[in-house]
PDB file of C-alpha atoms in Angstrom:
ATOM      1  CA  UNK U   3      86.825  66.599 -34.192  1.00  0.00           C
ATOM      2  CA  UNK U   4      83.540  65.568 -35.360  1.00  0.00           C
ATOM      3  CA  UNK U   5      80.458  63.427 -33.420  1.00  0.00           C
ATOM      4  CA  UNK U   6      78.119  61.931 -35.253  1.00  0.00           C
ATOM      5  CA  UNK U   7      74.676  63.367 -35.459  1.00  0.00           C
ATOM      6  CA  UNK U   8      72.298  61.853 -33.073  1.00  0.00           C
ATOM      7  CA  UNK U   9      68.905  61.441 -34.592  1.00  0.00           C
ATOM      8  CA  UNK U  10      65.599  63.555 -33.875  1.00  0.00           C
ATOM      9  CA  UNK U  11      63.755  62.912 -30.944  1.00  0.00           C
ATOM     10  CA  UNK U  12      60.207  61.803 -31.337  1.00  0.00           C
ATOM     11  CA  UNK U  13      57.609  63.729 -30.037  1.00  0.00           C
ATOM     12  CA  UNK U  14      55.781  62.195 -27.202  1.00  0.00           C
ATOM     13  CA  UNK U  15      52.351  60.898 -27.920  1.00  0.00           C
ATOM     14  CA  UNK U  16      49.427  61.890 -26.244  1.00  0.00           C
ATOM     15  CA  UNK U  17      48.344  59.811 -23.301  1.00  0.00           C
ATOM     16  CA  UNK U  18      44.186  60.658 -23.650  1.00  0.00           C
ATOM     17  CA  UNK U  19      43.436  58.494 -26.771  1.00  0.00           C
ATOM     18  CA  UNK U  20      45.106  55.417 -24.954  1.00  0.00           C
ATOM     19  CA  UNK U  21      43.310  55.881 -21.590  1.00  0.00           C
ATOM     20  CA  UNK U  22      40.278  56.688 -23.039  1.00  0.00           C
ATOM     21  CA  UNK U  23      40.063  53.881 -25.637  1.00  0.00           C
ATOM     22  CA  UNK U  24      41.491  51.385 -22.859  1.00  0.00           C
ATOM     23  CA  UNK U  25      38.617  52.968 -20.452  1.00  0.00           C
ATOM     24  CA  UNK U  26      35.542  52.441 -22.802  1.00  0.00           C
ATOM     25  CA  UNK U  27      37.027  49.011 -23.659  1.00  0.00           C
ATOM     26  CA  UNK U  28      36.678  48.065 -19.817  1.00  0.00           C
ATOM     27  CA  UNK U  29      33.321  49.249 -19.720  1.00  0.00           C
ATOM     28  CA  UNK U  30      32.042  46.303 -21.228  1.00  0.00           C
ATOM     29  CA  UNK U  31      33.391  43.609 -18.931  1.00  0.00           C
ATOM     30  CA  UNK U  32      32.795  46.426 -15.844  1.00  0.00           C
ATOM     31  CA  UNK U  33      29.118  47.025 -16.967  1.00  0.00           C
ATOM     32  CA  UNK U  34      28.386  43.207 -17.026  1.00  0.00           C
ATOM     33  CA  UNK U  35      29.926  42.592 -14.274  1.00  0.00           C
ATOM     34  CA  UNK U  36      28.300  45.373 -11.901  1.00  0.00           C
ATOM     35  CA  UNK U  37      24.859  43.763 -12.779  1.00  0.00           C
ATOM     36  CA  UNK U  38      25.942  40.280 -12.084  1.00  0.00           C
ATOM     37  CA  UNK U  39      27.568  41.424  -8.733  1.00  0.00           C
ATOM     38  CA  UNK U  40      24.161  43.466  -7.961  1.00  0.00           C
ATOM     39  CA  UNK U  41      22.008  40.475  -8.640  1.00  0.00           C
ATOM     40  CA  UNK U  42      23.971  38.071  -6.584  1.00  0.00           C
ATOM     41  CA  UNK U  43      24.379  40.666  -3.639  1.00  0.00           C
ATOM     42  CA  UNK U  44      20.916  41.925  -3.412  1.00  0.00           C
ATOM     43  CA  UNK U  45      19.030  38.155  -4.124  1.00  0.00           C
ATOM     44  CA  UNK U  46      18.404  36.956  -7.676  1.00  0.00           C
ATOM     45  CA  UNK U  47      15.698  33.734  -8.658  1.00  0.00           C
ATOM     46  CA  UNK U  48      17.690  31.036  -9.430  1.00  0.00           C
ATOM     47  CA  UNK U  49      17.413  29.431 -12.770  1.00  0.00           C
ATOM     48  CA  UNK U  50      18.827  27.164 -14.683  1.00  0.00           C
ATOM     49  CA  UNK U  51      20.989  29.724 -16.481  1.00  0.00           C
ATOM     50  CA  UNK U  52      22.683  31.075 -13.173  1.00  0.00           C
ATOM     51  CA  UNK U  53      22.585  28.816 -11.082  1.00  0.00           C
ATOM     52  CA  UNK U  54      26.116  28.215 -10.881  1.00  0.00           C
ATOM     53  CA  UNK U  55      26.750  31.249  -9.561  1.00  0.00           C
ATOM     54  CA  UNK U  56      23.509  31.545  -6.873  1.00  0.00           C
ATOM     55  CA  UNK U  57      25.064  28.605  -5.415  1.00  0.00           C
ATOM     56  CA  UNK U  58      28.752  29.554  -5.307  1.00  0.00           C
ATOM     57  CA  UNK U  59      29.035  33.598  -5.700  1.00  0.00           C
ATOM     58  CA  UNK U  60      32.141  34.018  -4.009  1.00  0.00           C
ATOM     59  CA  UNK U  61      34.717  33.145  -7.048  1.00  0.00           C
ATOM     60  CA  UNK U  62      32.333  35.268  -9.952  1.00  0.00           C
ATOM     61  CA  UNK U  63      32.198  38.246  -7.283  1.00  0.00           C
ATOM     62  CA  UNK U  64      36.332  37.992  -6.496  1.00  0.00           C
ATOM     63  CA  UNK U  65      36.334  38.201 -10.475  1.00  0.00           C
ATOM     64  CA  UNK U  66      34.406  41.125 -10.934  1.00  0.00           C
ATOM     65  CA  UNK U  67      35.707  43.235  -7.979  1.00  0.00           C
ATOM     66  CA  UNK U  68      39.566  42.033  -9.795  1.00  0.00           C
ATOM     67  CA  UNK U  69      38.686  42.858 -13.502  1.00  0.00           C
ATOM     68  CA  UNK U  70      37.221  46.644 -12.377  1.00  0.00           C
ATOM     69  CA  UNK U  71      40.807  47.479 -11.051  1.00  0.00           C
ATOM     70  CA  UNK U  72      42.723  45.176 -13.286  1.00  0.00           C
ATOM     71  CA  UNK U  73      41.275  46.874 -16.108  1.00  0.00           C
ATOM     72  CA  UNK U  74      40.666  50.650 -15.034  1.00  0.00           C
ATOM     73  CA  UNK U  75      44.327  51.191 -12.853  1.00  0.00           C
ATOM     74  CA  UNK U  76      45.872  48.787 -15.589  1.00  0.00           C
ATOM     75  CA  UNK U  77      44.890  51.296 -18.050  1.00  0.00           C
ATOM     76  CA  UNK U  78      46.654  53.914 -16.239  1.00  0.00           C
ATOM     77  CA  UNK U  79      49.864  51.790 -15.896  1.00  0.00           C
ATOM     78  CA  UNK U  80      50.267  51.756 -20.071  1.00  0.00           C
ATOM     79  CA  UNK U  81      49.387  55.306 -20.871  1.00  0.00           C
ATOM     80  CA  UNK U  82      53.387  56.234 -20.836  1.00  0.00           C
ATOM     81  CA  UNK U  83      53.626  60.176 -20.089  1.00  0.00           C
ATOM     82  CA  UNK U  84      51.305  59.486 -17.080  1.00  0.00           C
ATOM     83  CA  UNK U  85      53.482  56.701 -16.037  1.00  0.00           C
ATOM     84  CA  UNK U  86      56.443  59.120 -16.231  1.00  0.00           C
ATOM     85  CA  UNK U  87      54.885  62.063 -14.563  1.00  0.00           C
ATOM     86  CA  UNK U  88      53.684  59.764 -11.462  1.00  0.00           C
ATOM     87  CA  UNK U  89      56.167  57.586 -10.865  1.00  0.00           C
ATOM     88  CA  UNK U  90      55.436  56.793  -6.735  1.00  0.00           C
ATOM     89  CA  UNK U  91      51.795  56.825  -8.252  1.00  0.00           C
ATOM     90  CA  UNK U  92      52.993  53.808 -10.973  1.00  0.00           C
ATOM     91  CA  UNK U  93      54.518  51.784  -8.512  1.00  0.00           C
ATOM     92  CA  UNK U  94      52.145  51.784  -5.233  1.00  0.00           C
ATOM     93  CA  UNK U  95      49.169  50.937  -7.939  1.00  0.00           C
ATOM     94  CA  UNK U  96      51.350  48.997 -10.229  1.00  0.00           C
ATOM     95  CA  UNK U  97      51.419  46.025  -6.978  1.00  0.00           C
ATOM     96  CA  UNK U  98      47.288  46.425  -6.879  1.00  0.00           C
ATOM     97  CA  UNK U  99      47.092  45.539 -10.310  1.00  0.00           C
ATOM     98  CA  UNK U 100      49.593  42.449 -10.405  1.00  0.00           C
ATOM     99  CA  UNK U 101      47.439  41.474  -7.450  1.00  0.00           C
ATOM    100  CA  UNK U 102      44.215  42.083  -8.930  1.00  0.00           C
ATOM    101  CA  UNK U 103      45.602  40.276 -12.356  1.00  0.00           C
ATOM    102  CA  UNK U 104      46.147  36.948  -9.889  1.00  0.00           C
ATOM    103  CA  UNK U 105      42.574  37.326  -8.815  1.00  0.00           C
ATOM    104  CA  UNK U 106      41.381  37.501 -12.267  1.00  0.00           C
ATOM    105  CA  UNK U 107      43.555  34.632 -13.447  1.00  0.00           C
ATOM    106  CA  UNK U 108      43.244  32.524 -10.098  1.00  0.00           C
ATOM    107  CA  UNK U 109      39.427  33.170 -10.185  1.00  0.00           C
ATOM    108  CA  UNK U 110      38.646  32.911 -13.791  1.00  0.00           C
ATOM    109  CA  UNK U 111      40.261  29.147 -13.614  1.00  0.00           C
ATOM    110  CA  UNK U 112      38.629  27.844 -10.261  1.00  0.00           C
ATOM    111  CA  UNK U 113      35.575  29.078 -12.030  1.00  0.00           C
ATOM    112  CA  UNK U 114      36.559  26.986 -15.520  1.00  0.00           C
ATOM    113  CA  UNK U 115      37.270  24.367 -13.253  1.00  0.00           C
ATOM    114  CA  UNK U 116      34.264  23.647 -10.952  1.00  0.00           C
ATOM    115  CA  UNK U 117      31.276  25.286 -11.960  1.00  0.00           C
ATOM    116  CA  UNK U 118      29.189  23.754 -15.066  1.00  0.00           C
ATOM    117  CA  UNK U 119      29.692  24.597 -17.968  1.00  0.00           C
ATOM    118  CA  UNK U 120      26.630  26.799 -19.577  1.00  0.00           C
ATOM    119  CA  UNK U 121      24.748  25.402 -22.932  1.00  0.00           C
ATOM    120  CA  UNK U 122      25.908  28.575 -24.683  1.00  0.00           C
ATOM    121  CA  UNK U 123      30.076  26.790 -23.863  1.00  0.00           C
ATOM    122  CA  UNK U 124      31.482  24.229 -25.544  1.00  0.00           C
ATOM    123  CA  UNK U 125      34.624  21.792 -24.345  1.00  0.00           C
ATOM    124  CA  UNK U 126      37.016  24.208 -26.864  1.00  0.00           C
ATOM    125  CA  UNK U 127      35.781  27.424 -25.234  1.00  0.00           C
ATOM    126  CA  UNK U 128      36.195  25.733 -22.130  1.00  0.00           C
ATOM    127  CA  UNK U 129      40.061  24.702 -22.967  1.00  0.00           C
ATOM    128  CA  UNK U 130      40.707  28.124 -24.380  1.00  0.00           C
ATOM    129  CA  UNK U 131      39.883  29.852 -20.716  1.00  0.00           C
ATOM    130  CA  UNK U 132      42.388  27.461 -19.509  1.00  0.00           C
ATOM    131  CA  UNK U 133      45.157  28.381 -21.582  1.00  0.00           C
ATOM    132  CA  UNK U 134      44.627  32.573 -21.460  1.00  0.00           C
ATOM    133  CA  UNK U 135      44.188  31.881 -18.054  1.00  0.00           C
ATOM    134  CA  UNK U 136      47.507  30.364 -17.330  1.00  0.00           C
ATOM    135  CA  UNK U 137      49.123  32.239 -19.762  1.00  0.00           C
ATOM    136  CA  UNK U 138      47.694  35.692 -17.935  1.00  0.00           C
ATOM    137  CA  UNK U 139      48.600  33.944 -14.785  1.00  0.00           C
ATOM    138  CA  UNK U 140      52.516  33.386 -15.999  1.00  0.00           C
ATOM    139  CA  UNK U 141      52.522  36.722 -17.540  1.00  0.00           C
ATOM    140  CA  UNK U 142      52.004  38.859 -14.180  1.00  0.00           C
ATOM    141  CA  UNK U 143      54.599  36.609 -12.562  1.00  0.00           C
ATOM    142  CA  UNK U 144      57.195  36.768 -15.297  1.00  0.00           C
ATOM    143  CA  UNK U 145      56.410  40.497 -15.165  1.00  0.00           C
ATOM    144  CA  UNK U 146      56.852  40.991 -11.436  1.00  0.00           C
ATOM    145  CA  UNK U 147      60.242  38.879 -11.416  1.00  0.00           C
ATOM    146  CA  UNK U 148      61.135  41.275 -14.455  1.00  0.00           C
ATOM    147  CA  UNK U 149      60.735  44.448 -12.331  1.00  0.00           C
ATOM    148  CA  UNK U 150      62.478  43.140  -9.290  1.00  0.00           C
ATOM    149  CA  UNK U 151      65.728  42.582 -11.695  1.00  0.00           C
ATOM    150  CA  UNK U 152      64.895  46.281 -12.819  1.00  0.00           C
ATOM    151  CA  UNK U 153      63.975  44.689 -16.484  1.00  0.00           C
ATOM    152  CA  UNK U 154      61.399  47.732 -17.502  1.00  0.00           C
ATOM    153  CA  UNK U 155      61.026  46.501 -21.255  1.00  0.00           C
ATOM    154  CA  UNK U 156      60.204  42.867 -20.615  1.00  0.00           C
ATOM    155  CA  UNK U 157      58.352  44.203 -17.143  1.00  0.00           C
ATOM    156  CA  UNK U 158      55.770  46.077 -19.466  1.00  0.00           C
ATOM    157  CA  UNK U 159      55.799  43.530 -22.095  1.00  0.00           C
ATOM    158  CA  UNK U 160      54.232  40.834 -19.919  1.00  0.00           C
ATOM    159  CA  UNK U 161      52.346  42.830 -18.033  1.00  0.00           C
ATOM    160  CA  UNK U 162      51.037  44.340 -21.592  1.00  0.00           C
ATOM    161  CA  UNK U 163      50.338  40.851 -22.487  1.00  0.00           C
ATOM    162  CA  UNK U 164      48.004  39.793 -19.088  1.00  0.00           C
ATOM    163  CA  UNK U 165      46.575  42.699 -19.808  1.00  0.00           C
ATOM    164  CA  UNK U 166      45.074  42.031 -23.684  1.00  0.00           C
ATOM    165  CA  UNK U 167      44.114  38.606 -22.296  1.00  0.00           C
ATOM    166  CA  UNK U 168      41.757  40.003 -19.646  1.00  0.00           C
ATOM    167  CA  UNK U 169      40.584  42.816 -22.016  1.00  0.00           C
ATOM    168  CA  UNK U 170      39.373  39.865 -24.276  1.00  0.00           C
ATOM    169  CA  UNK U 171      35.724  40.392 -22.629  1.00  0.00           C
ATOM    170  CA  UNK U 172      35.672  43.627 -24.067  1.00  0.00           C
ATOM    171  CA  UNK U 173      36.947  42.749 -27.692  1.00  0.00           C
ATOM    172  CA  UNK U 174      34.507  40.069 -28.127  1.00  0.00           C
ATOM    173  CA  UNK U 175      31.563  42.753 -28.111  1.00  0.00           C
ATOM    174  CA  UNK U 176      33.454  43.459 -31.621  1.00  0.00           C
ATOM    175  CA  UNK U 177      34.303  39.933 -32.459  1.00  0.00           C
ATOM    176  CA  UNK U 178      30.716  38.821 -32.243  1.00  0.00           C
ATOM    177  CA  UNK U 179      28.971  41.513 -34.527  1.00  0.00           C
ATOM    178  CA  UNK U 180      30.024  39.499 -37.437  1.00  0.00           C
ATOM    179  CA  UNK U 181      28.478  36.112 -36.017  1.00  0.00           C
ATOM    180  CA  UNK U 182      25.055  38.037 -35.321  1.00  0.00           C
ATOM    181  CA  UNK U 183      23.312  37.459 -38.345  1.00  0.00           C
ATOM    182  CA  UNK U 184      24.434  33.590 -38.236  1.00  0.00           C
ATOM    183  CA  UNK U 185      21.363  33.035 -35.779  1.00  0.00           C
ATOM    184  CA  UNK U 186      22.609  32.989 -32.247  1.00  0.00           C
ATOM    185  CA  UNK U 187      19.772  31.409 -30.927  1.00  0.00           C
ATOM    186  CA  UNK U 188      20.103  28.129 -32.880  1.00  0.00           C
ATOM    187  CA  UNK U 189      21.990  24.476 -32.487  1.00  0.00           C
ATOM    188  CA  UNK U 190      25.576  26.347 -33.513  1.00  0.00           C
ATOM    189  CA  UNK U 191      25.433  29.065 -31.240  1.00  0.00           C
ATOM    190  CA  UNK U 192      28.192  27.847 -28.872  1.00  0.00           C
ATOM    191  CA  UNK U 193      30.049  27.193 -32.231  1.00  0.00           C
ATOM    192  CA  UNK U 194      30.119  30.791 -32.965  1.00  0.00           C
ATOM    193  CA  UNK U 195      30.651  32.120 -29.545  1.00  0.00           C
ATOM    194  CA  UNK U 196      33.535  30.176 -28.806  1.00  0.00           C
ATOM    195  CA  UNK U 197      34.933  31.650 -32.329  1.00  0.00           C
ATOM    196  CA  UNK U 198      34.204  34.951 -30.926  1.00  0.00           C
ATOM    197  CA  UNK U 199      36.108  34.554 -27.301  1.00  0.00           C
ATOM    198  CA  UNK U 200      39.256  32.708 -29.077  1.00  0.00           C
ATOM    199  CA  UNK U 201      38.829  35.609 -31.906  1.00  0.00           C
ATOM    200  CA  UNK U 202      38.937  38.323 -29.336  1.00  0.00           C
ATOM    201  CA  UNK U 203      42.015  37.177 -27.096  1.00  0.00           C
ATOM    202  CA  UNK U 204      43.850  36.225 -30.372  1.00  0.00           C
ATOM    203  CA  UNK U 205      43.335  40.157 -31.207  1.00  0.00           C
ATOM    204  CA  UNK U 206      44.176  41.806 -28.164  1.00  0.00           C
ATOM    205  CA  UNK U 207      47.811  39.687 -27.977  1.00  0.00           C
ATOM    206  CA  UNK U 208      48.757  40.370 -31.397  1.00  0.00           C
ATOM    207  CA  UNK U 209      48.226  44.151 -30.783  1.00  0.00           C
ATOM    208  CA  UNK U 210      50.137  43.654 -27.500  1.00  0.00           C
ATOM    209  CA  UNK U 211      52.656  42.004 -29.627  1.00  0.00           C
ATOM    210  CA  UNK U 212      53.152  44.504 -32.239  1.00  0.00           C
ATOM    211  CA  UNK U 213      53.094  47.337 -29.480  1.00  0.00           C
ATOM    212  CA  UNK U 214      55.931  45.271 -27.595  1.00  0.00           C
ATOM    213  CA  UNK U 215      57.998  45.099 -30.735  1.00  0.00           C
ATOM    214  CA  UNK U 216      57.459  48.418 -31.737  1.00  0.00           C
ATOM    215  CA  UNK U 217      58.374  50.219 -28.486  1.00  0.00           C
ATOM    216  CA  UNK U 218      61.415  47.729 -27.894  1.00  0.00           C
ATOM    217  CA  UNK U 219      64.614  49.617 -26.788  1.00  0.00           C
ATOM    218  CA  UNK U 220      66.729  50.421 -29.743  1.00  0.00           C
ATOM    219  CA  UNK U 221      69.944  48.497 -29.882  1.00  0.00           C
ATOM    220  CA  UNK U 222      71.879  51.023 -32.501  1.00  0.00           C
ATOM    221  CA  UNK U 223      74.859  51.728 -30.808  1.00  0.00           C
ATOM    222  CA  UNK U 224      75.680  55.332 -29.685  1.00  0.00           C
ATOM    223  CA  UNK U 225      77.227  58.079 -31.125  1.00  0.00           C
ATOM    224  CA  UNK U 226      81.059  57.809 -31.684  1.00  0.00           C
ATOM    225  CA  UNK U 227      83.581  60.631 -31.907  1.00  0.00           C
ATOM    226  CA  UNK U 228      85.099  60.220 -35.679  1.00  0.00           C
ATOM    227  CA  UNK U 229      88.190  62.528 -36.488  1.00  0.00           C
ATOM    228  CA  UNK U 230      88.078  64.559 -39.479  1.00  0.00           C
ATOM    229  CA  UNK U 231      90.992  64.992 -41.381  1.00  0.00           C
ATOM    230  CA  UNK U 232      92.158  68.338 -43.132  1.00  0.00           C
TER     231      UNK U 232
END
């Protein structure tokens, strides 16, 4: 009797480079948004350029206070040897995040909705935040139904997707060094940043999507007993 010869194991990768890189990526949003939050909490003039948010801080503050732990515990949640090694850790965070992802999605929207739109926005920027917002907001749901039916792959892969959308912030710091020398400050400039946000989420869901395909759950079937004969 003879089995067939099951193939190597992979080493597991290292979980550092993926929290860190995820971790300086949130900086960007988190940085931004800590000064907006400090101006707004500790009394900012009120001009023309932030004035939507002097008159209505609660929604931009519920957005920054979400994105911080969306993007710092979320990073946590996808670094996969620290997932396995904390497992209670995984799930009592994992339900702060999904909650914190509806904040940023819920938030993000009202915001798109009601306040005015800035002169540096344009009506397609302005459409895009509506799609990646729903499309974030869907994605935590579809993830959280996945994980009650114990559905781990398509649990991560949705929740892997929310999360590129609301790293888009972050990407867009790259996605705009191209546009720079196209002069920011004249008549196109809400051209080129709306390039820049669509650019940036377009980015960050393709990567999801390759990771998602790439760490899919092989389907080849196990290893059957074969008889040898003599």
């Amino acid at each position: 009797m003879t089995t067939v010869a099951a193939p190597p194991r992979r080493r597991p990768r290292r979980d550092w480079p993926i929290i860190t890189g995820l971790f300086l990526l949130a900086l960007v949003p988190s940085l931004a948004g800590g000064v907006r939050a400090a101006q707004l909490t500790g009394g900012v003039e009120r001009t023309a350029a932030n004035a939507r948010f002097v008159d209505q801080p609660a929604p931009v503050l519920v957005h920054i206070v979400a994105v911080v732990l969306f993007a710092f515990l979320g990073a946590l949640q996808l670094a996969p040897r620290f997932r396995q090694r904390h497992r209670r850790w995984h799930r009592i965070s994992g339900r702060v995040v999904a909650v914190a992802g509806l904040a940023v999605a819920l938030s993000g929207l009202w915001m798109t909705a009601f306040y005015d739109l800035p002169d540096s926005d344009n009506a397609v920027t302005n459409a895009a935040r509506y799609v990646v917002g729903t499309l974030m907001l869907a994605s935590i749901v579809l993830g959280f139904a996945a994980i009650r039916r114990r559905d781990f792959h398509t649990h991560k892969a949705w929740m892997l997707r929310a999360y590129a959308i609301a790293m888009g912030a972050g990407t867009q710091v790259f996605t705009s060094l191209p546009l720079l020398p196209l002069d920011p400050a004249g008549p196109n400039y809400p051209a080129w940043r709306c390039v820049a946000m669509i650019s940036a989420w377009v980015l960050n869901l393709a990567i999801a999507e390759i990771i998602i395909r790439r760490t899919a759950p092989s389907r080849r079937p196990a290893a059957v007993p074969t008889t040898s004969v003599r």
